[in-house]
mmCIF file of C-alpha atoms and ligand atoms in Angstrom:
data_model
loop_
_atom_site.group_PDB
_atom_site.id
_atom_site.type_symbol
_atom_site.label_atom_id
_atom_site.label_comp_id
_atom_site.label_asym_id
_atom_site.label_seq_id
_atom_site.Cartn_x
_atom_site.Cartn_y
_atom_site.Cartn_z
ATOM 1 C CA MET A 161 104.194 72.429 74.017
ATOM 2 C CA LYS A 162 101.977 75.619 75.865
ATOM 3 C CA MET A 163 103.656 77.367 78.072
ATOM 4 C CA LYS A 164 102.630 77.232 81.755
ATOM 5 C CA ILE A 165 102.665 79.286 84.587
ATOM 6 C CA LEU A 166 101.787 79.238 88.093
ATOM 7 C CA ALA A 167 100.602 82.581 89.556
ATOM 8 C CA ILE A 168 100.156 83.376 94.060
ATOM 9 C CA GLU A 169 98.638 86.258 94.950
ATOM 10 C CA SER A 170 98.993 87.115 99.006
ATOM 11 C CA SER A 171 98.716 90.519 98.966
ATOM 12 C CA CYS A 172 95.283 91.503 101.631
ATOM 13 C CA ASP A 173 92.752 89.211 102.169
ATOM 14 C CA GLU A 174 92.353 86.667 99.302
ATOM 15 C CA THR A 175 95.243 83.779 98.772
ATOM 16 C CA GLY A 176 94.837 83.314 95.138
ATOM 17 C CA VAL A 177 96.885 80.894 92.941
ATOM 18 C CA ALA A 178 96.170 80.856 89.670
ATOM 19 C CA ILE A 179 97.708 78.471 86.162
ATOM 20 C CA ILE A 180 97.308 79.680 82.794
ATOM 21 C CA SER A 181 98.537 77.930 79.668
ATOM 22 C CA ASP A 182 99.651 80.569 76.860
ATOM 23 C CA GLY A 183 96.352 82.908 77.671
ATOM 24 C CA ALA A 184 93.762 80.001 78.349
ATOM 25 C CA LEU A 185 92.582 80.367 82.744
ATOM 26 C CA LEU A 186 93.415 76.706 83.653
ATOM 27 C CA ALA A 187 92.900 76.793 87.885
ATOM 28 C CA ASN A 188 91.643 80.436 89.049
ATOM 29 C CA ILE A 189 91.284 79.322 93.278
ATOM 30 C CA VAL A 190 90.314 81.941 95.745
ATOM 31 C CA SER A 191 89.910 81.753 99.607
ATOM 32 C CA THR A 192 88.338 85.147 101.128
ATOM 33 C CA GLN A 193 89.378 85.692 104.673
ATOM 34 C CA ILE A 194 86.329 88.692 104.971
ATOM 35 C CA GLU A 195 84.465 86.833 107.225
ATOM 36 C CA MET A 196 87.554 86.559 109.397
ATOM 37 C CA HIS A 197 87.946 90.487 109.243
ATOM 38 C CA GLN A 198 84.365 91.090 108.857
ATOM 39 C CA LYS A 199 84.013 91.177 112.979
ATOM 40 C CA TYR A 200 87.372 94.472 113.050
ATOM 41 C CA GLY A 201 84.718 96.515 110.472
ATOM 42 C CA GLY A 202 89.447 95.827 108.704
ATOM 43 C CA VAL A 203 91.512 93.806 107.636
ATOM 44 C CA MET A 204 93.825 92.703 110.295
ATOM 45 C CA PRO A 205 96.631 92.204 109.186
ATOM 46 C CA GLU A 206 98.875 89.865 111.650
ATOM 47 C CA VAL A 207 94.788 87.059 111.694
ATOM 48 C CA ALA A 208 95.454 87.825 107.374
ATOM 49 C CA SER A 209 99.171 86.717 107.017
ATOM 50 C CA ARG A 210 98.215 84.420 109.919
ATOM 51 C CA LEU A 211 95.326 82.895 107.390
ATOM 52 C CA HIS A 212 97.672 82.973 103.528
ATOM 53 C CA ALA A 213 100.280 80.457 105.252
ATOM 54 C CA GLU A 214 96.949 78.605 106.963
ATOM 55 C CA ASN A 215 95.397 78.445 102.573
ATOM 56 C CA ILE A 216 98.210 78.803 100.216
ATOM 57 C CA GLY A 217 99.143 75.106 100.630
ATOM 58 C CA VAL A 218 95.756 73.811 100.114
ATOM 59 C CA CYS A 219 94.711 75.868 97.768
ATOM 60 C CA LEU A 220 97.737 75.744 95.609
ATOM 61 C CA GLU A 221 96.438 72.165 95.504
ATOM 62 C CA ALA A 222 93.601 72.327 94.296
ATOM 63 C CA ALA A 223 94.404 74.647 91.395
ATOM 64 C CA LEU A 224 96.631 71.482 90.499
ATOM 65 C CA GLU A 225 93.795 69.190 90.472
ATOM 66 C CA LYS A 226 91.552 71.640 89.018
ATOM 67 C CA ALA A 227 94.666 72.637 86.245
ATOM 68 C CA GLN A 228 95.153 68.242 86.049
ATOM 69 C CA VAL A 229 98.981 70.071 85.965
ATOM 70 C CA LYS A 230 101.383 68.352 87.465
ATOM 71 C CA LEU A 231 104.066 70.755 89.555
ATOM 72 C CA GLU A 232 107.415 69.818 87.088
ATOM 73 C CA GLU A 233 105.327 70.941 83.990
ATOM 74 C CA ILE A 234 105.045 74.673 84.977
ATOM 75 C CA ASP A 235 107.124 76.638 83.284
ATOM 76 C CA ALA A 236 107.453 79.690 85.459
ATOM 77 C CA PHE A 237 106.263 81.043 88.733
ATOM 78 C CA ALA A 238 105.362 84.289 89.701
ATOM 79 C CA CYS A 239 104.115 86.776 92.807
ATOM 80 C CA THR A 240 101.850 89.271 93.994
ATOM 81 C CA ARG A 241 105.389 91.129 95.014
ATOM 82 C CA GLY A 242 103.635 94.406 96.188
ATOM 83 C CA PRO A 243 101.616 96.758 96.840
ATOM 84 C CA GLY A 244 100.436 95.396 99.872
ATOM 85 C CA LEU A 245 100.493 93.950 103.952
ATOM 86 C CA ILE A 246 104.388 93.114 104.206
ATOM 87 C CA GLY A 247 103.489 89.901 105.536
ATOM 88 C CA ALA A 248 100.869 88.858 103.521
ATOM 89 C CA LEU A 249 102.769 89.673 100.393
ATOM 90 C CA HIS A 250 105.940 87.594 102.679
ATOM 91 C CA VAL A 251 104.026 83.853 102.939
ATOM 92 C CA GLY A 252 102.707 83.763 98.829
ATOM 93 C CA LEU A 253 106.815 85.273 97.630
ATOM 94 C CA GLN A 254 107.666 82.437 100.436
ATOM 95 C CA ALA A 255 106.137 79.953 99.181
ATOM 96 C CA CYS A 256 107.015 80.869 95.394
ATOM 97 C CA LYS A 257 110.048 81.426 95.786
ATOM 98 C CA THR A 258 110.648 77.906 97.244
ATOM 99 C CA LEU A 259 109.149 76.524 93.983
ATOM 100 C CA ALA A 260 111.277 78.025 92.069
ATOM 101 C CA MET A 261 114.536 77.386 93.503
ATOM 102 C CA LEU A 262 112.797 73.579 93.427
ATOM 103 C CA TYR A 263 112.254 73.437 90.442
ATOM 104 C CA GLN A 264 114.315 75.851 88.530
ATOM 105 C CA LYS A 265 111.898 77.574 87.333
ATOM 106 C CA PRO A 266 112.169 81.645 86.733
ATOM 107 C CA LEU A 267 110.641 84.159 89.670
ATOM 108 C CA ILE A 268 108.640 86.669 88.154
ATOM 109 C CA PRO A 269 107.517 88.895 91.320
ATOM 110 C CA VAL A 270 104.085 90.964 90.106
ATOM 111 C CA HIS A 271 102.919 94.774 90.939
ATOM 112 C CA HIS A 272 99.248 93.528 92.521
ATOM 113 C CA LEU A 273 98.002 96.637 90.387
ATOM 114 C CA ALA A 274 99.644 96.641 86.845
ATOM 115 C CA ALA A 275 97.873 93.017 87.406
ATOM 116 C CA HIS A 276 93.913 94.515 87.948
ATOM 117 C CA ILE A 277 94.593 97.002 85.142
ATOM 118 C CA TYR A 278 95.938 93.293 82.067
ATOM 119 C CA ALA A 279 92.704 91.398 84.036
ATOM 120 C CA ASN A 280 90.884 93.183 81.343
ATOM 121 C CA GLU A 281 92.972 91.698 78.821
ATOM 122 C CA PHE A 282 90.213 87.771 79.964
ATOM 123 C CA VAL A 283 87.413 91.109 78.431
ATOM 124 C CA GLU A 284 89.403 91.905 75.145
ATOM 125 C CA PRO A 285 93.184 92.879 73.980
ATOM 126 C CA LEU A 286 94.398 95.665 75.399
ATOM 127 C CA LYS A 287 94.544 98.813 72.975
ATOM 128 C CA PHE A 288 96.938 101.902 73.265
ATOM 129 C CA PRO A 289 97.645 104.640 74.033
ATOM 130 C CA LEU A 290 95.761 103.597 77.085
ATOM 131 C CA LEU A 291 94.520 105.602 79.685
ATOM 132 C CA ALA A 292 94.158 103.412 83.432
ATOM 133 C CA VAL A 293 91.005 104.279 86.221
ATOM 134 C CA VAL A 294 92.961 101.955 88.875
ATOM 135 C CA VAL A 295 90.277 102.781 92.472
ATOM 136 C CA SER A 296 90.237 100.586 95.217
ATOM 137 C CA GLY A 297 90.582 100.490 98.961
ATOM 138 C CA GLY A 298 94.344 101.040 99.044
ATOM 139 C CA ASN A 299 95.151 102.927 95.549
ATOM 140 C CA THR A 300 93.056 105.721 93.567
ATOM 141 C CA GLU A 301 94.963 106.829 90.752
ATOM 142 C CA LEU A 302 94.621 107.431 86.839
ATOM 143 C CA VAL A 303 98.158 105.655 84.861
ATOM 144 C CA TYR A 304 98.420 106.486 81.002
ATOM 145 C CA MET A 305 100.236 103.504 78.845
ATOM 146 C CA LYS A 306 100.859 104.380 75.843
ATOM 147 C CA GLU A 307 102.241 101.281 74.995
ATOM 148 C CA HIS A 308 102.019 97.384 77.328
ATOM 149 C CA LEU A 309 104.124 97.758 80.191
ATOM 150 C CA HIS A 310 104.924 101.060 80.272
ATOM 151 C CA PHE A 311 103.085 103.139 82.716
ATOM 152 C CA GLU A 312 102.911 106.513 84.266
ATOM 153 C CA ILE A 313 101.036 107.406 87.161
ATOM 154 C CA ILE A 314 99.084 110.884 85.274
ATOM 155 C CA GLY A 315 96.912 111.358 88.224
ATOM 156 C CA GLU A 316 96.482 109.856 92.729
ATOM 157 C CA THR A 317 94.859 110.852 95.693
ATOM 158 C CA LYS A 318 96.432 113.638 98.255
ATOM 159 C CA ASP A 319 95.440 111.620 100.860
ATOM 160 C CA ASP A 320 93.095 108.373 100.967
ATOM 161 C CA ALA A 321 91.941 105.802 98.401
ATOM 162 C CA VAL A 322 87.932 105.911 96.763
ATOM 163 C CA GLY A 323 87.226 102.181 98.973
ATOM 164 C CA GLU A 324 89.327 103.169 101.712
ATOM 165 C CA CYS A 325 86.391 106.529 101.782
ATOM 166 C CA TYR A 326 83.959 103.906 101.161
ATOM 167 C CA ASP A 327 85.146 101.799 104.269
ATOM 168 C CA LYS A 328 84.792 104.654 106.794
ATOM 169 C CA VAL A 329 81.589 106.104 105.117
ATOM 170 C CA ALA A 330 79.435 102.732 105.507
ATOM 171 C CA ARG A 331 81.837 103.004 109.137
ATOM 172 C CA VAL A 332 79.870 104.896 110.471
ATOM 173 C CA LEU A 333 76.329 105.018 109.297
ATOM 174 C CA GLY A 334 76.015 101.532 110.609
ATOM 175 C CA LEU A 335 76.875 99.272 107.243
ATOM 176 C CA PRO A 336 79.302 95.755 106.518
ATOM 177 C CA TYR A 337 82.298 95.870 105.937
ATOM 178 C CA PRO A 338 83.901 96.321 102.840
ATOM 179 C CA GLY A 339 81.077 98.925 102.956
ATOM 180 C CA GLY A 340 81.845 100.083 98.974
ATOM 181 C CA LEU A 341 78.822 97.692 97.985
ATOM 182 C CA PRO A 342 76.399 98.748 100.500
ATOM 183 C CA ILE A 343 75.943 101.588 99.760
ATOM 184 C CA ASP A 344 75.902 101.037 95.726
ATOM 185 C CA LYS A 345 73.241 99.222 96.802
ATOM 186 C CA LEU A 346 71.899 101.534 98.732
ATOM 187 C CA ALA A 347 72.813 104.189 96.258
ATOM 188 C CA GLN A 348 70.767 103.191 93.570
ATOM 189 C CA VAL A 349 67.405 103.074 96.107
ATOM 190 C CA GLY A 350 68.083 106.673 97.355
ATOM 191 C CA THR A 351 68.501 110.332 95.722
ATOM 192 C CA PRO A 352 71.244 112.722 96.321
ATOM 193 C CA THR A 353 69.452 115.437 98.431
ATOM 194 C CA TYR A 354 72.975 115.571 100.671
ATOM 195 C CA ASP A 355 74.779 119.216 99.135
ATOM 196 C CA LEU A 356 78.778 117.756 100.247
ATOM 197 C CA PRO A 357 80.991 119.731 98.715
ATOM 198 C CA ILE A 358 82.982 118.703 95.720
ATOM 199 C CA PRO A 359 87.302 118.381 96.358
ATOM 200 C CA LEU A 360 89.373 119.823 94.683
ATOM 201 C CA ASN A 361 86.904 120.766 92.323
ATOM 202 C CA HIS A 362 88.594 124.191 90.839
ATOM 203 C CA ASP A 363 91.978 121.638 90.527
ATOM 204 C CA LYS A 364 93.041 121.804 86.953
ATOM 205 C CA GLY A 365 94.762 118.441 87.406
ATOM 206 C CA TYR A 366 93.857 114.946 87.343
ATOM 207 C CA ASP A 367 94.981 114.356 91.431
ATOM 208 C CA PHE A 368 92.193 113.158 93.624
ATOM 209 C CA SER A 369 90.471 113.752 97.378
ATOM 210 C CA TYR A 370 88.661 112.130 99.730
ATOM 211 C CA SER A 371 89.303 112.852 103.648
ATOM 212 C CA GLY A 372 87.339 115.476 103.600
ATOM 213 C CA LEU A 373 84.511 114.015 102.058
ATOM 214 C CA LYS A 374 85.147 111.416 104.501
ATOM 215 C CA THR A 375 85.104 114.177 107.899
ATOM 216 C CA HIS A 376 82.459 116.142 105.839
ATOM 217 C CA VAL A 377 80.262 113.327 106.351
ATOM 218 C CA ILE A 378 81.384 112.014 108.837
ATOM 219 C CA ASN A 379 80.453 115.059 110.620
ATOM 220 C CA LEU A 380 77.292 115.169 109.319
ATOM 221 C CA VAL A 381 76.507 111.361 110.924
ATOM 222 C CA HIS A 382 77.264 112.837 114.825
ATOM 223 C CA ASN A 383 75.392 115.974 114.340
ATOM 224 C CA ALA A 384 72.420 114.950 113.336
ATOM 225 C CA GLU A 385 72.686 111.719 116.013
ATOM 226 C CA GLN A 386 73.201 115.156 118.297
ATOM 227 C CA LYS A 387 70.403 116.981 117.588
ATOM 228 C CA GLY A 388 68.218 114.516 117.570
ATOM 229 C CA GLU A 389 67.791 114.489 113.865
ATOM 230 C CA GLN A 390 66.862 111.126 112.030
ATOM 231 C CA ILE A 391 69.261 110.482 108.991
ATOM 232 C CA ASP A 392 67.970 109.178 105.086
ATOM 233 C CA VAL A 393 70.572 107.136 104.835
ATOM 234 C CA ALA A 394 70.168 105.858 101.564
ATOM 235 C CA ASN A 395 69.898 109.658 100.499
ATOM 236 C CA LEU A 396 73.314 109.796 102.200
ATOM 237 C CA ALA A 397 74.634 107.797 99.889
ATOM 238 C CA ALA A 398 73.394 108.724 96.767
ATOM 239 C CA SER A 399 74.723 111.657 97.693
ATOM 240 C CA PHE A 400 78.093 110.301 98.666
ATOM 241 C CA GLN A 401 77.400 108.270 95.584
ATOM 242 C CA LYS A 402 77.736 111.032 93.158
ATOM 243 C CA VAL A 403 80.391 113.597 94.893
ATOM 244 C CA ALA A 404 82.976 110.086 94.742
ATOM 245 C CA ILE A 405 82.156 108.314 91.414
ATOM 246 C CA GLY A 406 81.635 111.820 89.764
ATOM 247 C CA MET A 407 85.354 113.061 90.421
ATOM 248 C CA ILE A 408 87.117 110.340 88.981
ATOM 249 C CA ILE A 409 84.584 110.077 86.081
ATOM 250 C CA ASP A 410 85.513 114.128 86.170
ATOM 251 C CA ARG A 411 89.080 113.731 85.689
ATOM 252 C CA VAL A 412 89.514 110.743 83.380
ATOM 253 C CA LEU A 413 87.024 113.277 81.011
ATOM 254 C CA LYS A 414 90.035 116.199 81.844
ATOM 255 C CA ALA A 415 92.928 113.601 81.366
ATOM 256 C CA VAL A 416 90.816 111.660 78.015
ATOM 257 C CA ASN A 417 90.770 115.563 76.988
ATOM 258 C CA ASP A 418 94.513 116.080 77.561
ATOM 259 C CA PHE A 419 96.081 113.100 75.816
ATOM 260 C CA PRO A 420 95.404 110.737 73.523
ATOM 261 C CA VAL A 421 93.690 107.995 74.371
ATOM 262 C CA ALA A 422 92.069 104.809 72.502
ATOM 263 C CA GLN A 423 90.828 103.127 75.130
ATOM 264 C CA VAL A 424 89.991 104.078 79.278
ATOM 265 C CA VAL A 425 90.094 100.111 81.071
ATOM 266 C CA LEU A 426 88.243 99.579 84.122
ATOM 267 C CA ALA A 427 90.278 98.134 87.054
ATOM 268 C CA GLY A 428 90.594 97.052 90.894
ATOM 269 C CA GLY A 429 87.584 96.798 93.510
ATOM 270 C CA VAL A 430 85.989 99.611 93.057
ATOM 271 C CA SER A 431 85.606 99.116 89.804
ATOM 272 C CA ALA A 432 82.273 96.926 90.691
ATOM 273 C CA ASN A 433 80.753 100.492 91.724
ATOM 274 C CA SER A 434 77.642 99.748 89.541
ATOM 275 C CA TYR A 435 77.497 104.621 88.766
ATOM 276 C CA LEU A 436 80.736 104.094 87.246
ATOM 277 C CA ARG A 437 79.947 100.645 85.268
ATOM 278 C CA SER A 438 77.522 102.892 84.083
ATOM 279 C CA GLU A 439 78.105 106.104 83.847
ATOM 280 C CA LEU A 440 82.064 106.315 82.975
ATOM 281 C CA PRO A 441 81.228 104.490 79.730
ATOM 282 C CA LEU A 442 77.837 106.721 78.291
ATOM 283 C CA GLN A 443 80.283 109.770 79.188
ATOM 284 C CA LEU A 444 83.118 108.624 77.097
ATOM 285 C CA ALA A 445 80.945 107.114 74.144
ATOM 286 C CA LYS A 446 80.188 111.011 73.444
ATOM 287 C CA LYS A 447 83.962 111.515 73.076
ATOM 288 C CA ASN A 448 83.377 107.695 71.235
ATOM 289 C CA ILE A 449 86.467 106.185 73.112
ATOM 290 C CA PRO A 450 85.667 102.326 73.803
ATOM 291 C CA VAL A 451 85.363 101.565 77.971
ATOM 292 C CA ILE A 452 86.071 98.034 79.315
ATOM 293 C CA ARG A 453 84.655 96.883 82.632
ATOM 294 C CA PRO A 454 86.727 94.366 84.207
ATOM 295 C CA PRO A 455 84.330 90.590 84.841
ATOM 296 C CA MET A 456 82.839 91.057 88.565
ATOM 297 C CA TRP A 457 85.115 87.841 89.757
ATOM 298 C CA CYS A 458 88.678 90.179 88.486
ATOM 299 C CA CYS A 459 87.626 92.979 90.578
ATOM 300 C CA THR A 460 88.279 91.679 93.812
ATOM 301 C CA ASP A 461 91.935 89.993 94.446
ATOM 302 C CA GLN A 462 92.857 87.360 92.350
ATOM 303 C CA ALA A 463 95.691 84.722 90.708
ATOM 304 C CA ALA A 464 93.882 84.854 87.105
ATOM 305 C CA MET A 465 95.143 88.810 86.561
ATOM 306 C CA ILE A 466 98.856 87.830 88.482
ATOM 307 C CA ALA A 467 99.146 85.179 85.099
ATOM 308 C CA LYS A 468 98.295 87.311 82.759
ATOM 309 C CA LEU A 469 100.445 90.198 84.199
ATOM 310 C CA ALA A 470 103.282 87.283 84.857
ATOM 311 C CA GLU A 471 102.197 85.344 80.829
ATOM 312 C CA HIS A 472 103.956 89.205 79.387
ATOM 313 C CA LEU A 473 106.467 89.925 81.831
ATOM 314 C CA TYR A 474 107.116 86.385 81.111
ATOM 315 C CA GLN A 475 108.127 86.935 77.762
ATOM 316 C CA GLU A 476 109.984 90.459 78.705
ATOM 317 C CA LYS A 477 112.428 88.417 80.631
ATOM 318 C CA ILE A 478 111.341 89.964 83.408
ATOM 319 C CA PHE A 479 112.606 87.241 86.095
ATOM 320 C CA ALA A 480 113.994 88.059 90.338
ATOM 321 C CA ASN A 481 117.040 85.894 92.492
ATOM 322 C CA PHE A 482 116.696 84.224 95.076
ATOM 323 C CA ASP A 483 116.826 87.307 97.378
ATOM 324 C CA LEU A 484 114.249 88.664 96.310
ATOM 325 C CA GLY A 485 112.665 90.841 98.668
ATOM 326 C CA VAL A 486 108.538 92.338 98.726
ATOM 327 C CA ASP A 487 107.620 95.886 98.560
ATOM 328 C CA PRO A 488 104.810 96.979 100.323
ATOM 329 C CA ASN A 489 104.420 100.264 98.553
ATOM 330 C CA TRP A 490 106.136 99.060 95.073
ATOM 331 C CA GLN A 491 105.228 102.223 92.828
ATOM 332 C CA ILE A 492 103.316 100.760 89.841
ATOM 333 C CA ASP A 493 106.049 103.034 86.948
ATOM 334 C CA ASP A 494 109.471 101.070 89.617
ATOM 335 C CA TYR A 495 107.976 97.202 88.736
ATOM 336 C CA ARG A 496 111.599 96.541 86.435
ATOM 337 C CA LYS A 497 112.669 97.412 89.685
ATOM 338 C CA PHE A 498 112.926 94.894 92.613
HETATM 339 O O1 LIG B 671 90.545 96.307 95.370
HETATM 340 P P1 LIG B 671 90.757 95.498 96.564
HETATM 341 O O2 LIG B 671 90.623 94.366 97.097
HETATM 342 O O3 LIG B 671 91.203 96.820 97.071
HETATM 343 C C1 LIG B 671 92.015 96.848 98.120
HETATM 344 O O4 LIG B 671 92.897 95.498 96.893
HETATM 345 O O5 LIG B 671 92.804 97.646 97.943
HETATM 346 O O6 LIG B 671 89.025 96.636 96.896
HETATM 347 C C2 LIG B 671 88.213 96.505 97.477
HETATM 348 C C3 LIG B 671 87.663 98.018 98.248
HETATM 349 C C4 LIG B 671 86.876 98.505 98.798
HETATM 350 O O7 LIG B 671 87.487 99.414 100.242
HETATM 351 C C5 LIG B 671 85.408 97.889 99.049
HETATM 352 O O8 LIG B 671 84.724 98.870 99.712
HETATM 353 C C6 LIG B 671 85.750 98.592 97.778
HETATM 354 O O9 LIG B 671 87.085 98.217 96.616
HETATM 355 N N1 LIG B 671 84.545 98.421 96.784
HETATM 356 C C7 LIG B 671 82.810 99.072 96.271
HETATM 357 C C8 LIG B 671 82.572 98.792 95.378
HETATM 358 N N2 LIG B 671 82.956 97.048 95.943
HETATM 359 C C9 LIG B 671 84.145 96.746 96.596
HETATM 360 N N3 LIG B 671 83.686 100.846 95.384
HETATM 361 C C10 LIG B 671 82.486 101.116 95.738
HETATM 362 N N4 LIG B 671 81.130 100.051 95.139
HETATM 363 C C11 LIG B 671 81.681 98.516 95.055
HETATM 364 N N5 LIG B 671 80.409 98.544 94.045
#
C-alpha cells in the first residue's frame, strides 16, 4: 500500500492543505487571503491568524474530497513549524497536532524555506551538490546542500529581504501590494536609465543588503515630488530590478566559482521574477550549470511543498512529540531541532 501524508501550510497569508502519496500529489488546496491584506498594504498578522482559523477546516475537507482519501488512511501529518508569523503558524500546528493525536500517527514539523527548495522536486529530482537561491518576502539566502537534508547558509541578507524591498519600493511608486509582480511587469517595458547605487559592490562574500537601495529609491521619489519633477515609473522599475536581481545573480556566480555545484535551484516568492528566471540560466549556461525554476504555482505558498519535504523527513523518522511549538525564526540548518 502506498504511503500517504497530509500536509498543512499556514505561515503567512495562504492556508494550504495537500495530500501526497509516494510522490504523487493527490490534492493541493490553497485559500489565499491576499485581498484582505491588500487594503492595509501588507499582511496584518492578527487578521491572518483569524482567517487561517476560519479556513483551515474547509481546506482540509476540500483536500480529502479532491484526493478521495479518508483521514483514517493518512500515514503521517505534517505542517509548517516556521519561519513565519507566530499566530498564523499556531493555527496550522494545532490542527496538525490534533489530527496526529486523534489518528495516532507521526507528527512531522517542516521548515518552510527548506520546503520551498524541495518544491523543485515537482520539476525534476534534486542533484547534489546544489546551490539553492532562497528569495522571498521575508528571506534572502544562498543555501548550499552537499546532500539531501543538509542545509548550509553561505550567504544571507544583512538587513531587508529582497521581496520586502520590492514591496516597499512598489508602495512609494503607488503600485499595489504585493509589489513584486507590478514592478516586474513595468520593468519589462522600461529602460534602466536611473543610476542606482549597487549595495555591497566590492564585497567578496555572498551576503546581500537591500535597505540602502530601498532608501535611495524612496528618497529619489520624494525629492522629485518636492521639486515637482516627473518620475518615469517604468524606467525606475527597470533600474531597480536590474540592481535588486543583479545582486542575486552576482552572488550566485561568485558561489559557483568557489563551491562545486551540480545544480542551482530557485526557491520562494521572488523566484517568480522574470529577469531572475531568464538571466540566471543564461549566465550559468556558460558554466554548464543547470538551473531548476519552480513552476509558478510553487513560487507562492502552498502545502504541496510541505508534503514533498515531509516524505523525506518521514524516511528519516524526523517526528515530533505533542508538546511541539512553532518557531517564527527557525533557521534552516536547525531543521532537526524542535
Ligand atoms: O515566498 P513569499 O510568499 O514570501 C514569504 O513568504 O516571505 O513571496 C512573496 C514575495 C513578495 O515580497 C512579493 O512582492 C515577491 O515575493 N514577488 C516578486 C515577484 N512575485 C512575487 N518579487 C519580484 N518579482 C516577482 N515577479
